[in-house]
XYZ file of C-alpha atoms in Angstrom:
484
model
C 59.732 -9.944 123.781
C 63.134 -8.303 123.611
C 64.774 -6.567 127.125
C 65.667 -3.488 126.792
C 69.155 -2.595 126.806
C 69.033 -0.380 130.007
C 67.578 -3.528 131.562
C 69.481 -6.204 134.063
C 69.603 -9.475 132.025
C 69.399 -12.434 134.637
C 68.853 -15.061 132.292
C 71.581 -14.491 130.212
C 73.340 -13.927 133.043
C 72.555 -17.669 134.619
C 72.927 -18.913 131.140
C 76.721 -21.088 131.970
C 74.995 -23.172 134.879
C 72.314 -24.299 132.821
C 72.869 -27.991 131.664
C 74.428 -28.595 127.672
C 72.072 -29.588 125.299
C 70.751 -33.447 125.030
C 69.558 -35.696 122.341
C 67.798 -39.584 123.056
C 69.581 -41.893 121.999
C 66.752 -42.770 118.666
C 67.624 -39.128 117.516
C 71.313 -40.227 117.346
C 70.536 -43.089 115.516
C 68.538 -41.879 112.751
C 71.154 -39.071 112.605
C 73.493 -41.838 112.164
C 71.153 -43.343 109.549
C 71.230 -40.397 107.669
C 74.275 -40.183 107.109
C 75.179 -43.655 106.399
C 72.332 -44.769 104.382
C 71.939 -44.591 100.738
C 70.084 -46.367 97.550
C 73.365 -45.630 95.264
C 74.570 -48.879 96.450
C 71.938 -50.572 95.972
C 72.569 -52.135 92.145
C 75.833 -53.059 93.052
C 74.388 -55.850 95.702
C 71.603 -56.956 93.358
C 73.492 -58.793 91.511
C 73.651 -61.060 93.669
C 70.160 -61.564 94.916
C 69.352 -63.231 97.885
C 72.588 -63.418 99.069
C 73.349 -59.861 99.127
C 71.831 -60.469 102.862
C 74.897 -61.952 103.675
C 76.979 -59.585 102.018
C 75.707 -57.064 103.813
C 75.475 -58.812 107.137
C 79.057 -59.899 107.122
C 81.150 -56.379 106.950
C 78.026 -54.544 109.587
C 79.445 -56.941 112.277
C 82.992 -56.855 111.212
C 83.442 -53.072 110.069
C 80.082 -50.877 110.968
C 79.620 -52.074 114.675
C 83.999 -51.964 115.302
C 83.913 -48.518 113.881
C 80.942 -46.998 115.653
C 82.011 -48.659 118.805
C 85.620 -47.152 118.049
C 85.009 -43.642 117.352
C 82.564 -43.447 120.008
C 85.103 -44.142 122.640
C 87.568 -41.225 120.778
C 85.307 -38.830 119.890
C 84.150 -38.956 123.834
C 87.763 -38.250 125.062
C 89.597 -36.136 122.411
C 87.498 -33.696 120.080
C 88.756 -32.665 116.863
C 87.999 -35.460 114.916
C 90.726 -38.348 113.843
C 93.308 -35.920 113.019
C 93.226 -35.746 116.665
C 92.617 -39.089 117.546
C 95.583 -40.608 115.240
C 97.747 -37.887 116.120
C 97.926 -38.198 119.871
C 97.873 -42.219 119.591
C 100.207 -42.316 116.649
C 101.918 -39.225 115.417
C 100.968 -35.671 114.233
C 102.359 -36.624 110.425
C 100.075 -39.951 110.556
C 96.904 -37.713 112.092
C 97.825 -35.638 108.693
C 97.484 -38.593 106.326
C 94.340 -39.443 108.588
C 92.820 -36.274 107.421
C 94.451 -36.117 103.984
C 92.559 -39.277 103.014
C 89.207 -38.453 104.254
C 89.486 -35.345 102.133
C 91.570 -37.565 98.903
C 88.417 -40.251 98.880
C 86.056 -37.338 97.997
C 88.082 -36.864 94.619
C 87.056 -40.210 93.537
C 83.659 -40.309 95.291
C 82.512 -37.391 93.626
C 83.007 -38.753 90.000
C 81.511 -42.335 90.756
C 78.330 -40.061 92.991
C 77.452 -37.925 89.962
C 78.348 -40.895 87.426
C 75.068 -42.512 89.297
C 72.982 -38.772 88.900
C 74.030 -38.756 85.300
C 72.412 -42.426 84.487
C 69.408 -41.094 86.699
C 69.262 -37.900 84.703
C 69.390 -40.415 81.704
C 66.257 -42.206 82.210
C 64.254 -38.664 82.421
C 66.112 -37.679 78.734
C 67.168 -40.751 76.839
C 67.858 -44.071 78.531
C 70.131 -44.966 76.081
C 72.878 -42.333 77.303
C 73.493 -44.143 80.476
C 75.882 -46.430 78.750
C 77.325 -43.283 76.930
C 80.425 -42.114 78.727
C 81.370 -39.071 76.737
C 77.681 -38.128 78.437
C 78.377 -39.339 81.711
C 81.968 -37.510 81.702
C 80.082 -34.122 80.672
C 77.496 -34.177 83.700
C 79.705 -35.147 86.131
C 82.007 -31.875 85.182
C 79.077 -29.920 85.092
C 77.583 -30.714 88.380
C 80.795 -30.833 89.835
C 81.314 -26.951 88.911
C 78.407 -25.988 89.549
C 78.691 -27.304 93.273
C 81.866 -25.645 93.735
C 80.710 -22.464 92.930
C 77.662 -22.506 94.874
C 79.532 -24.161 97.906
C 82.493 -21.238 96.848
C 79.599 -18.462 98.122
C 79.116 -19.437 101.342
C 75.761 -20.498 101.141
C 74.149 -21.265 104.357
C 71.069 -23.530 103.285
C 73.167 -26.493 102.719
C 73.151 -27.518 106.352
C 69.799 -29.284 105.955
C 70.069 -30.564 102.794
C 71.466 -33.675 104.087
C 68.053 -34.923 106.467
C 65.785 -33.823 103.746
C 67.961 -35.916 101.644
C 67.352 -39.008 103.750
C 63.703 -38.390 103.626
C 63.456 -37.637 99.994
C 65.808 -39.544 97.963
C 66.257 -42.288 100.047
C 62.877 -43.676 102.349
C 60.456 -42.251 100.236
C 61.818 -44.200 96.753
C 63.223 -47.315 98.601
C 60.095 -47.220 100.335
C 58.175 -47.225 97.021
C 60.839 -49.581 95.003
C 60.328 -52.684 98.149
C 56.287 -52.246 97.957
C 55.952 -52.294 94.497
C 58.490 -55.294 94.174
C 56.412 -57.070 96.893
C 53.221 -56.599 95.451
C 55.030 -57.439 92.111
C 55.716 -61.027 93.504
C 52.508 -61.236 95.598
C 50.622 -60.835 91.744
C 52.283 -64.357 90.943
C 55.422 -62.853 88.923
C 58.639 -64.905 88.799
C 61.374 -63.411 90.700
C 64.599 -62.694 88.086
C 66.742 -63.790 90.765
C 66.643 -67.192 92.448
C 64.591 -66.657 95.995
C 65.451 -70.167 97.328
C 67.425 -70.917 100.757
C 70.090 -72.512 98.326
C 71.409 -68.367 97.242
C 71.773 -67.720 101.143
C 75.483 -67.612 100.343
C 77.307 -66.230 96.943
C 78.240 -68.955 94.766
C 81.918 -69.134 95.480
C 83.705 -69.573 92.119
C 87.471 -68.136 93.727
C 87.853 -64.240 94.968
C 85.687 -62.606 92.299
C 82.780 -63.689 93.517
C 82.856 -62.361 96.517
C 84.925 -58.644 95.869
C 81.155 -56.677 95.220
C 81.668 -56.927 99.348
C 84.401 -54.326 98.938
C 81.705 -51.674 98.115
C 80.013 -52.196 101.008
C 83.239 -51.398 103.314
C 82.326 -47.654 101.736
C 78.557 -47.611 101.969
C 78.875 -48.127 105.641
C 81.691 -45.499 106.390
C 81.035 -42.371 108.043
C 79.306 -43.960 111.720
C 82.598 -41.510 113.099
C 81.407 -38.145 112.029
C 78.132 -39.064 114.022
C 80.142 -40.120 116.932
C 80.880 -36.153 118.585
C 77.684 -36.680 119.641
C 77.963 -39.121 122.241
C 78.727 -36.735 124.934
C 74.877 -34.904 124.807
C 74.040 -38.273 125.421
C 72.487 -38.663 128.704
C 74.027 -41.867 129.645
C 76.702 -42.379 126.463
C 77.947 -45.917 128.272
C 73.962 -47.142 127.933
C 72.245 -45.166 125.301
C 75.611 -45.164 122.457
C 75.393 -48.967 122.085
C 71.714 -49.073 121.797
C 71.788 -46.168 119.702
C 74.356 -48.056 117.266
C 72.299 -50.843 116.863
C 69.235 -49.716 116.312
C 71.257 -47.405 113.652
C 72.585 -50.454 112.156
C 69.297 -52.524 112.008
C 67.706 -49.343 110.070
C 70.757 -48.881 107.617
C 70.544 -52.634 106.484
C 66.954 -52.527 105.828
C 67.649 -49.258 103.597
C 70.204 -51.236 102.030
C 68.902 -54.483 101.946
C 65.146 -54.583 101.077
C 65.967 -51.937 97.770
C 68.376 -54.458 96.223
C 66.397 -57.488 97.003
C 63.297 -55.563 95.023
C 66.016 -54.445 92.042
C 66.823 -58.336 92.254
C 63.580 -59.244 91.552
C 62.582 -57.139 88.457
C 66.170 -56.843 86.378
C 68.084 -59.656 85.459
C 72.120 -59.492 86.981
C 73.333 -60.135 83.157
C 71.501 -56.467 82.736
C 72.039 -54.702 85.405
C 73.732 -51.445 85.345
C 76.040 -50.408 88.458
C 75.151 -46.867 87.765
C 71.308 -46.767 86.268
C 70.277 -49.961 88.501
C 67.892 -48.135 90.449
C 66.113 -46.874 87.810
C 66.133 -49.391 85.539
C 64.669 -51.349 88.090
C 61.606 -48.648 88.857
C 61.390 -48.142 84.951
C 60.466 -52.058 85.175
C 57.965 -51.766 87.896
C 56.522 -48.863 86.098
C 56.117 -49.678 82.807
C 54.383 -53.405 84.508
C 51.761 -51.302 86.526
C 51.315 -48.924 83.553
C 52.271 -45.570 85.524
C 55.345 -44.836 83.299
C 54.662 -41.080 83.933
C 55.936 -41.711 87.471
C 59.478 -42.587 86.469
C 61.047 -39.156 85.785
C 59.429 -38.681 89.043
C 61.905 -40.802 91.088
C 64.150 -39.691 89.011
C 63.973 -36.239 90.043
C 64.058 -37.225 93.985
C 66.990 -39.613 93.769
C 69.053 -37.066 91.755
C 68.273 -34.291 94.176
C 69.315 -36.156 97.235
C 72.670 -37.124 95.500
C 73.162 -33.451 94.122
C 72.252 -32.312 98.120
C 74.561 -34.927 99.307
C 77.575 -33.609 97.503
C 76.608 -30.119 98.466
C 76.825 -31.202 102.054
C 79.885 -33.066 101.728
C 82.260 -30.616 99.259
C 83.046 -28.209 101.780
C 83.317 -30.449 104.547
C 86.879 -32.984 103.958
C 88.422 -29.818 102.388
C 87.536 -27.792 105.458
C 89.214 -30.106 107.890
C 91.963 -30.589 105.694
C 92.604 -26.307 105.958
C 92.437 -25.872 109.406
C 94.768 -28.664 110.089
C 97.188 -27.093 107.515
C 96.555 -23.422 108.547
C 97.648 -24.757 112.449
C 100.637 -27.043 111.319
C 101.849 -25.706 108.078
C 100.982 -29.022 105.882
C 99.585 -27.463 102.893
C 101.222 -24.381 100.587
C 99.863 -21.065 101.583
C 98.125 -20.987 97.713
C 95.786 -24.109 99.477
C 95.377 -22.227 103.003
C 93.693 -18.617 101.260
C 90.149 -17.972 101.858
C 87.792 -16.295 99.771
C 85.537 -13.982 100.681
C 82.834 -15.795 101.702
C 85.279 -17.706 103.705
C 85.315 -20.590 101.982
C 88.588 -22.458 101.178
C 88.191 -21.957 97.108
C 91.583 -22.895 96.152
C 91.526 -26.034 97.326
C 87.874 -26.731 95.811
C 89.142 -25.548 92.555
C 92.253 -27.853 92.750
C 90.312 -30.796 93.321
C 87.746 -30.169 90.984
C 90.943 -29.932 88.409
C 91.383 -33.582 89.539
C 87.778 -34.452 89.275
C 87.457 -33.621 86.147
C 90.522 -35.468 84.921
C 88.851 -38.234 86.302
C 85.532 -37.878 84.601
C 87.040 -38.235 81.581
C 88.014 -41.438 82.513
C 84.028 -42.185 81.793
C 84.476 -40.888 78.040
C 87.621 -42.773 77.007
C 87.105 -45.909 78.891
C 84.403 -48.380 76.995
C 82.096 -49.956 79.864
C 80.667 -47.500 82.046
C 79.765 -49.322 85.258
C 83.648 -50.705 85.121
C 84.719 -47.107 85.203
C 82.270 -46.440 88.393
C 83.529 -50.139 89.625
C 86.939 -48.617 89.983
C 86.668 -45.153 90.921
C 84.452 -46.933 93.755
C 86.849 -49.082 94.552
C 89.783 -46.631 94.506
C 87.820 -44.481 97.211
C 87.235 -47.434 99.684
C 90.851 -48.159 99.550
C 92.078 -44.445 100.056
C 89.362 -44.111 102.868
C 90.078 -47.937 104.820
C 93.652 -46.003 105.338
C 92.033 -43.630 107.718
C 90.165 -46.702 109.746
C 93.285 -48.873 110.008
C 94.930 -45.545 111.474
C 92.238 -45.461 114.387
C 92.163 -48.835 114.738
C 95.707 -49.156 115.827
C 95.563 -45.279 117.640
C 92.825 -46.311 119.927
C 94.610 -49.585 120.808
C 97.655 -47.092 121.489
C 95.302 -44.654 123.593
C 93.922 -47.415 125.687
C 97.386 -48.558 126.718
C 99.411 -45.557 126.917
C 96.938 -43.062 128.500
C 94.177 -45.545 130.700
C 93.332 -42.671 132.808
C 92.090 -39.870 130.456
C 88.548 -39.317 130.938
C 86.150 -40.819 128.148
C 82.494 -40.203 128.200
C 82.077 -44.311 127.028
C 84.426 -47.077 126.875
C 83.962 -49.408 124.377
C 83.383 -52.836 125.749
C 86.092 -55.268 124.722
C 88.404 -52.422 122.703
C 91.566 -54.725 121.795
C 89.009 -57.451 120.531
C 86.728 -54.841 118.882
C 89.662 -52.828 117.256
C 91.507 -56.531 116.012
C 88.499 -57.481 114.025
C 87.808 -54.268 112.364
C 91.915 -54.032 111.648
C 91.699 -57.499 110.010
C 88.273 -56.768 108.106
C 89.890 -53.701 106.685
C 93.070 -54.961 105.555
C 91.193 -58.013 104.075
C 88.660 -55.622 102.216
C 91.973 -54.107 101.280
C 93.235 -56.726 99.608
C 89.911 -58.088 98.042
C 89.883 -54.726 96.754
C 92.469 -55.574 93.854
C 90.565 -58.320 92.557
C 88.465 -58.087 89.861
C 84.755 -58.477 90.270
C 83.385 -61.235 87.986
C 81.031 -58.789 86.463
C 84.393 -56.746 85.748
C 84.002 -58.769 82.063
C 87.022 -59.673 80.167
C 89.966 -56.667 81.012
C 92.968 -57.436 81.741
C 93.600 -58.126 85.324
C 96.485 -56.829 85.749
C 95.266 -53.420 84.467
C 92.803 -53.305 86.660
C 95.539 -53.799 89.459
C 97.578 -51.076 88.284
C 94.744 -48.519 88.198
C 93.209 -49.314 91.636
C 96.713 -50.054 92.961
C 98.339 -46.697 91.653
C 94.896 -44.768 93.315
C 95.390 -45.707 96.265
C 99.418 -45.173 96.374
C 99.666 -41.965 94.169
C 96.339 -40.769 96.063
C 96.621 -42.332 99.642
C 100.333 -42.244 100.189
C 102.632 -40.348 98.090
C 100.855 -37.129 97.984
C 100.948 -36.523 101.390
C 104.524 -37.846 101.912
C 105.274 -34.750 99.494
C 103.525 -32.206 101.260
C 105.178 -33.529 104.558
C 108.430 -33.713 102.858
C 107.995 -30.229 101.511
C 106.734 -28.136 103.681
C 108.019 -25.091 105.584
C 107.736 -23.438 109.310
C 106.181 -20.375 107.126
C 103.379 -22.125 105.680
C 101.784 -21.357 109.294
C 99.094 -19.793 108.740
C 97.196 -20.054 111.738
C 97.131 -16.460 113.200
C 95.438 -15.671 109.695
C 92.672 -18.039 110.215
C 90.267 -15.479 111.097
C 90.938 -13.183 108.243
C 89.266 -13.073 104.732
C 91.928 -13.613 102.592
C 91.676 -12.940 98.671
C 91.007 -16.562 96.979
């Protein structure tokens, strides 16, 4: 019942000494899983069957568990995210190329994302036009478009696109895709991949065999958006780390069970790195004759991508503005607002980029090469922003001991050394062609991923550093609805 307005108000009134807001420490970790967890990744770690346990396994101890440790431990002492975080353990210029490449990854993410919805889309149309990349080049400009114009308005609704995401495209068909694969094997079928102890470990036949491990570096990224929320915690120092590893234990099942099942219904020589998912539940299927469910999960995993990319357009670009609008690091052209509010000139730029990009998917030959390197291109870009928190939380230990943190990381020098060294080495791995890359030239493939990740990751925002003047300021006008 409302109180009238004539009336005192006491609870309103007694509304500062109530206690903040509280979540359990399982909340936090499914929130976590959320937004870590995802089936897109899934083909790419078939291939190797069995051992894709290991490949997994390996960078969650040396790269998920470092980073949600990390984060945890900055987010409880400095908000703002790792703009803030690099810039008061590093430098404000380095906190800008933190930031920069969080929102630069998202130009290649994008394409490789809706490359996967386009092979989905595929098996509901024609499954023949997954290979096709003049196809795959036209949906991904489409989709792209269209999210930019509906994320352009403002809209409101895409806040819980993301959860019903997780529950949709992801649980419900992985959930699906690992019974049917057991119950597949438990009818007597041969596995397509070897399920001996012998494929624990990847056959090692030099760095190429091992590079798919690269991917994963990406699929786990993002445990430090979750991490602002270790301070609702009731006790962060107890509840975080339990939190992260139940978290963890969830996100490898997601990833882990889905490939095994791919594994055992589609032969690695024909697996797609795009349409492995469903070519995989097109196979299970078409074996227990209920073919009309396939455009089915089809439908569900390409609404959960299109709902991820929704969730994530306005987001990067977002941070990116209000860092510029404060310290002047972007042209005022980037800063305007539309009048929704919405930073539409810098969605519009990158979706100039994007689609650029896309056509990469038309004039290149092999399709799942072309999402092999856009992938690969947007791990690198990104593992720039974790090497720069890394090395600013060493710096913030040392330097400023005493500032108050809501949880310490246990062991932070150790911690932040192994997920530096995993990072660079993923780095580095990261220019090596994948023996499924086929017969390209090498040293092409070096020069594309290579000039991504400098063009992209470094000499972009050295220019806008270089360039930029006291006037693009725009802070006092961050409040206004400027014309886009």
């Amino acid at each position: 019942m409302d109180v009238p307005a004539d009336l005192p108000k006491p609870r309103a009134a007694a509304r500062p000494a109530t206690a903040p807001p509280t979540i359990t420490w399982v909340t936090l970790a499914l929130m976590t899983t959320a937004s870590v967890a995802s089936l897109r990744a899934a083909p790419t770690m078939a291939v190797y069957g069995l051992a894709c346990v290991f490949l997994y396994l390996v960078p969650a101890i040396v790269f998920l568990l470092p980073t949600a440790l990390v984060s945890a431990e900055l987010a409880s002492g400095w908000s703002g995210g790792v703009y803030r975080w690099v810039a008061e353990g590093l430098s404000k210029p380095l906190g800008f190329l933190a930031v920069w490449c969080q929102f630069a990854m998202t130009i290649f993410y994008y394409p490789s994302l809706l490359a996967f919805v386009a092979s989905t889309i595929a098996f509901v149309i024609d499954p023949s036009l997954a290979s096709n990349g003049l196809y795959t080049a036209i949906v991904i400009m489409v989709l792209y478009w269209t999210g930019v114009w509906v994320s352009s308005r403002g809209t409101k609704a895409l806040a819980g696109l993301s959860s019903w995401g997780l529950i949709i495209g992801t649980l419900v068909p992985g959930t699906v895709l690992v019974v049917l694969g057991m119950v597949f094997l438990g009818q007597g079928n041969p596995s397509a991949a070897p399920m001996d102890g012998s494929h624990l470990l990847p056959q090692w036949t030099g760095l190429a065999s091992l590079v798919l491990i690269v991917n994963n570096f990406l699929s786990y990224s993002g445990m430090e958006m979750n991490a602002v929320h270790v301070s609702s915690l009731k006790n962060p120092a107890k509840e975080y780390p339990k939190s992260m590893f139940l978290a963890m234990g969830l996100v490898l099942l997601i990833f882990i069970l889905p490939a095994l099942a791919i594994s055992w219904v589609v032969p690695a020589d024909q697996l797609s790195l795009t349409a492995g998912v469903m070519q995989a539940f097109d196979a299970f299927f078409s074996y227990f004759d209920v073919g009309w469910m396939t455009p089915i999960a089809a439908i569900m995993l390409i609404s959960a991508s299109l709902g991820g990319m929704l969730t994530w357009l306005a987001g990067p670009s977002k941070g990116l503005l209000e860092i510029s609008r404060s310290e002047g690091y972007l042209p005022p052209f980037l800063q305007k607002l539309n009048k929704f509010g919405i930073q539409q000139n810098i969605l519009v730029t990158q979706g100039v980029v994007t689609s650029v990009i896309a056509l990469g998917y038309a004039l290149l030959p092999n399709v799942s090469s072309v999402y092999w390197i856009f992938s690969t291109i947007t791990t690198q870009v990104y593992l720039i922003v974790y090497l720069l928190m890394f090395v600013a939380a060493m710096r913030l230990r040392k330097l400023r001991p005493d500032h108050p943190r809501g949880y310490r990381a246990p062991a932070l020098g150790l911690i932040c050394t192994v997920g530096l060294l995993a990072s660079l080495a993923a780095m580095f791995i990261g220019f090596v062609p994948p023996s499924q890359f086929g017969s390209g030239s090498v040293w092409s493939y070096i020069l594309i991923v290579g000039g991504g990740l400098v063009i992209l990751g470094l000499l972009i925002p050295w220019a806008f550093l270089k360039l930029r003047k006291p006037q693009w300021r725009t802070a006092a006008a961050g409040t206004e609805e400027d014309s886009a």
